[in-house]
Short mmCIF file of C-alpha atoms in Angstrom, two decimals:
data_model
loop_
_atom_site.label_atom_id
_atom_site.label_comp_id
_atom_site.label_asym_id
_atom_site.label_seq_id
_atom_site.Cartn_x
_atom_site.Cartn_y
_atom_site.Cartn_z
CA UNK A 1 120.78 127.18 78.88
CA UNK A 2 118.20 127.19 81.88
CA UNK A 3 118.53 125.67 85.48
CA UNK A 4 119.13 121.79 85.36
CA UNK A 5 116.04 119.85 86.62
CA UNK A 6 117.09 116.82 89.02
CA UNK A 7 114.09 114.50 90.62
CA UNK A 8 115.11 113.05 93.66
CA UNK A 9 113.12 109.85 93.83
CA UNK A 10 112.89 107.74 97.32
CA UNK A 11 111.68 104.36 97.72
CA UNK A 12 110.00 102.24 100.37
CA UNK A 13 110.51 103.47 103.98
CA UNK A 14 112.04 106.31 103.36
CA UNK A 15 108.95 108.45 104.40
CA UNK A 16 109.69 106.65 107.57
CA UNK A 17 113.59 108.62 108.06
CA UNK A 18 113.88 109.44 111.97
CA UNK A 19 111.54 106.83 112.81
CA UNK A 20 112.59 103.66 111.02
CA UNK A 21 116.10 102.68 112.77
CA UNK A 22 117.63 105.43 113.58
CA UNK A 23 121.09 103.33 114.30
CA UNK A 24 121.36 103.04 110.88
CA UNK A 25 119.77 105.71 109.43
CA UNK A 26 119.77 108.69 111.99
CA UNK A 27 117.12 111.15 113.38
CA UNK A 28 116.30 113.32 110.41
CA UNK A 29 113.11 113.02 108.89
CA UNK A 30 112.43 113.19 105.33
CA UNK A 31 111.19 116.59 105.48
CA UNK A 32 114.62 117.24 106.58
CA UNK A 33 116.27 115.53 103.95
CA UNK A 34 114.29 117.32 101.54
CA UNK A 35 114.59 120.54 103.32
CA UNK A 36 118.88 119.99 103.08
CA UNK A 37 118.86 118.64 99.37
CA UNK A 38 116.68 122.03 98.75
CA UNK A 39 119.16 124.40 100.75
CA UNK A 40 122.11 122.55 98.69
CA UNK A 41 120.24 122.87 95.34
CA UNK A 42 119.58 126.58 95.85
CA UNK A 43 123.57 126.99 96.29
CA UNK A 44 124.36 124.96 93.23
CA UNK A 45 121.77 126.90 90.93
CA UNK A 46 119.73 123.51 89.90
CA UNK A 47 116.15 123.16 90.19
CA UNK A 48 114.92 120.21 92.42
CA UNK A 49 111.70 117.94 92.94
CA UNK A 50 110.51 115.06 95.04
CA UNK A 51 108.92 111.81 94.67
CA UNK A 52 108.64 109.02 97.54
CA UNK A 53 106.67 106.13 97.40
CA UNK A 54 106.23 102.18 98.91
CA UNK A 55 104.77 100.87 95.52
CA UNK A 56 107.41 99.67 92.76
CA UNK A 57 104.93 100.83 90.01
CA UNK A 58 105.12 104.32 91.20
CA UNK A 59 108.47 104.50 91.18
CA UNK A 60 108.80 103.30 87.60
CA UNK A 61 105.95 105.83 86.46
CA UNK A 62 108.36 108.70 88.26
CA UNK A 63 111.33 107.77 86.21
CA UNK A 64 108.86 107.80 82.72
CA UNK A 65 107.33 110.28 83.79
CA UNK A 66 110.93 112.34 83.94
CA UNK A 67 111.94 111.22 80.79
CA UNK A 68 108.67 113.14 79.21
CA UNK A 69 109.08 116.04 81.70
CA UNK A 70 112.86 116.54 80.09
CA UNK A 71 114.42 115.86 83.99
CA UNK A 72 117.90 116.29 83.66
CA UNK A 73 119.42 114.01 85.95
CA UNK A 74 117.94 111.40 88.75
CA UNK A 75 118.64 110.99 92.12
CA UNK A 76 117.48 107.67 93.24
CA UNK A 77 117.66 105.80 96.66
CA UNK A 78 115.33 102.61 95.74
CA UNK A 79 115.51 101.31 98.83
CA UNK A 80 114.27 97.42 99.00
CA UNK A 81 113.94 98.01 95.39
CA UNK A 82 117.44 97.93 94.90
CA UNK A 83 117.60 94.37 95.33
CA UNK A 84 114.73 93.25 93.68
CA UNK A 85 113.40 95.35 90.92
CA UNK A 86 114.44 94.78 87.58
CA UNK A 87 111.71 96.68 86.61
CA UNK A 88 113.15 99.58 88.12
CA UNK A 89 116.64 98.68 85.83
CA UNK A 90 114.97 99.04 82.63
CA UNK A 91 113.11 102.46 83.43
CA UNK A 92 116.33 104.08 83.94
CA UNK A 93 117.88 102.22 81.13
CA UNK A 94 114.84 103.67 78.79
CA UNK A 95 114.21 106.93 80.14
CA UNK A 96 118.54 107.01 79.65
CA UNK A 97 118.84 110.18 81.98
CA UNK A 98 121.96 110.33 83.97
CA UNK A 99 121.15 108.76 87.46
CA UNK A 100 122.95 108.14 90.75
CA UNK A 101 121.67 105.72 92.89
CA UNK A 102 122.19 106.89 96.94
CA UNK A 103 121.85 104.71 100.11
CA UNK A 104 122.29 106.21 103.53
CA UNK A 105 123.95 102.80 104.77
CA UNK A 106 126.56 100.73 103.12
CA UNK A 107 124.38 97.67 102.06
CA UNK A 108 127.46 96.20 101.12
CA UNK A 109 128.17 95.97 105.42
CA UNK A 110 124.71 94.47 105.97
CA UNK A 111 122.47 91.37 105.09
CA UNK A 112 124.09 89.17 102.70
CA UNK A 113 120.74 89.93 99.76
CA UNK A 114 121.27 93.24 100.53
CA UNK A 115 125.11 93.45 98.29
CA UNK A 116 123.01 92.91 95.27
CA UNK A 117 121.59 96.02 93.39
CA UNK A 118 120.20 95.59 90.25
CA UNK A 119 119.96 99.44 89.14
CA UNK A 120 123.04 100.27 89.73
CA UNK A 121 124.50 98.60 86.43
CA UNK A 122 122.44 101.49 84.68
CA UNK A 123 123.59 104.37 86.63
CA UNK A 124 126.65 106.66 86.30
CA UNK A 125 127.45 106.65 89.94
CA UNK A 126 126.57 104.83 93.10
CA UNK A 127 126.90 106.71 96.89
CA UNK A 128 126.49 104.05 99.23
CA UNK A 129 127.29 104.80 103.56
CA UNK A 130 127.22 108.45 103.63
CA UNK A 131 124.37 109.10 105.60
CA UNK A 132 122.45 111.84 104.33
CA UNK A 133 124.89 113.47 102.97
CA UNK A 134 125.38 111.59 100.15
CA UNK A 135 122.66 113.18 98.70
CA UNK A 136 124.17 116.41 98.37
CA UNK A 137 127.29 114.53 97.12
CA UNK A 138 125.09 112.77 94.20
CA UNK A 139 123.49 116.41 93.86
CA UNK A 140 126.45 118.06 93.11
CA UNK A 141 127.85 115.16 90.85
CA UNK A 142 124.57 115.85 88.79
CA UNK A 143 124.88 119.23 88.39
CA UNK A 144 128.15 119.47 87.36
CA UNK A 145 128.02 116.91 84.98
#
């Protein structure tokens, strides 16, 4: 059996890590992030690649586009998507690869519209207040599984 193949797929904003409120979200850019998910990937023998982008439709193409490329498990922090895009919800219902759904803060502590997440009824786990280390926590969750 080869290397597992996660995507690690970032919403709106999240090109913006270090600069968009750090009091919630810290100093590390997302070329951090990506350099610490890549470090951690290396150590648990899976393969990993990246996708960030502000448009919804984009980020429903990525998860398609991993159920054709044979991805074996999704890392997703949708961002504002979370709690608006049922579009997003039946992508990962269709492509039906196993997917974690990360957020650096807790929404659950913040706005009131922010406790709602409509993906997260079709994923197998949900790391929510972590920081940026929940990635590596949904990581290894994948990779084991």
């Amino acid at each position: 059996m080869g290397k597992k193949n996660i995507l690690v797929i970032n919403g709106p904003n999240m090109n913006m890590l270090g600069i968009r409120q750090p009091e919630i979200y810290g100093r590390a850019t997302y070329e951090d992030l990506k350099e610490m998910i890549s470090a951690e990937a290396e150590k648990l023998g899976v393969s990993v690649s990246f996708f960030q982008s502000n448009h919804e439709g984009a980020l429903v193409d990525a998860v398609q586009q991993a159920y054709f490329d044979k991805v074996d498990g999704i890392l997703i922090n949708p961002a504002a998507y979370t709690h608006t895009s049922v579009a997003l919800l039946d992508a990962v219902k269709a492509a039906g690869i196993p997917t974690v759904e990360i957020h650096v803060s807790d929404p659950d502590t913040r706005e009131e519209f922010r406790r709602v997440s409509y993906i997260r009824q079709a994923c197998v786990a949900t790391i929510r207040g972590h920081g940026l280390q929940g990635y590596l926590e949904g990581l290894k969750l994948l990779a084991d599984q």
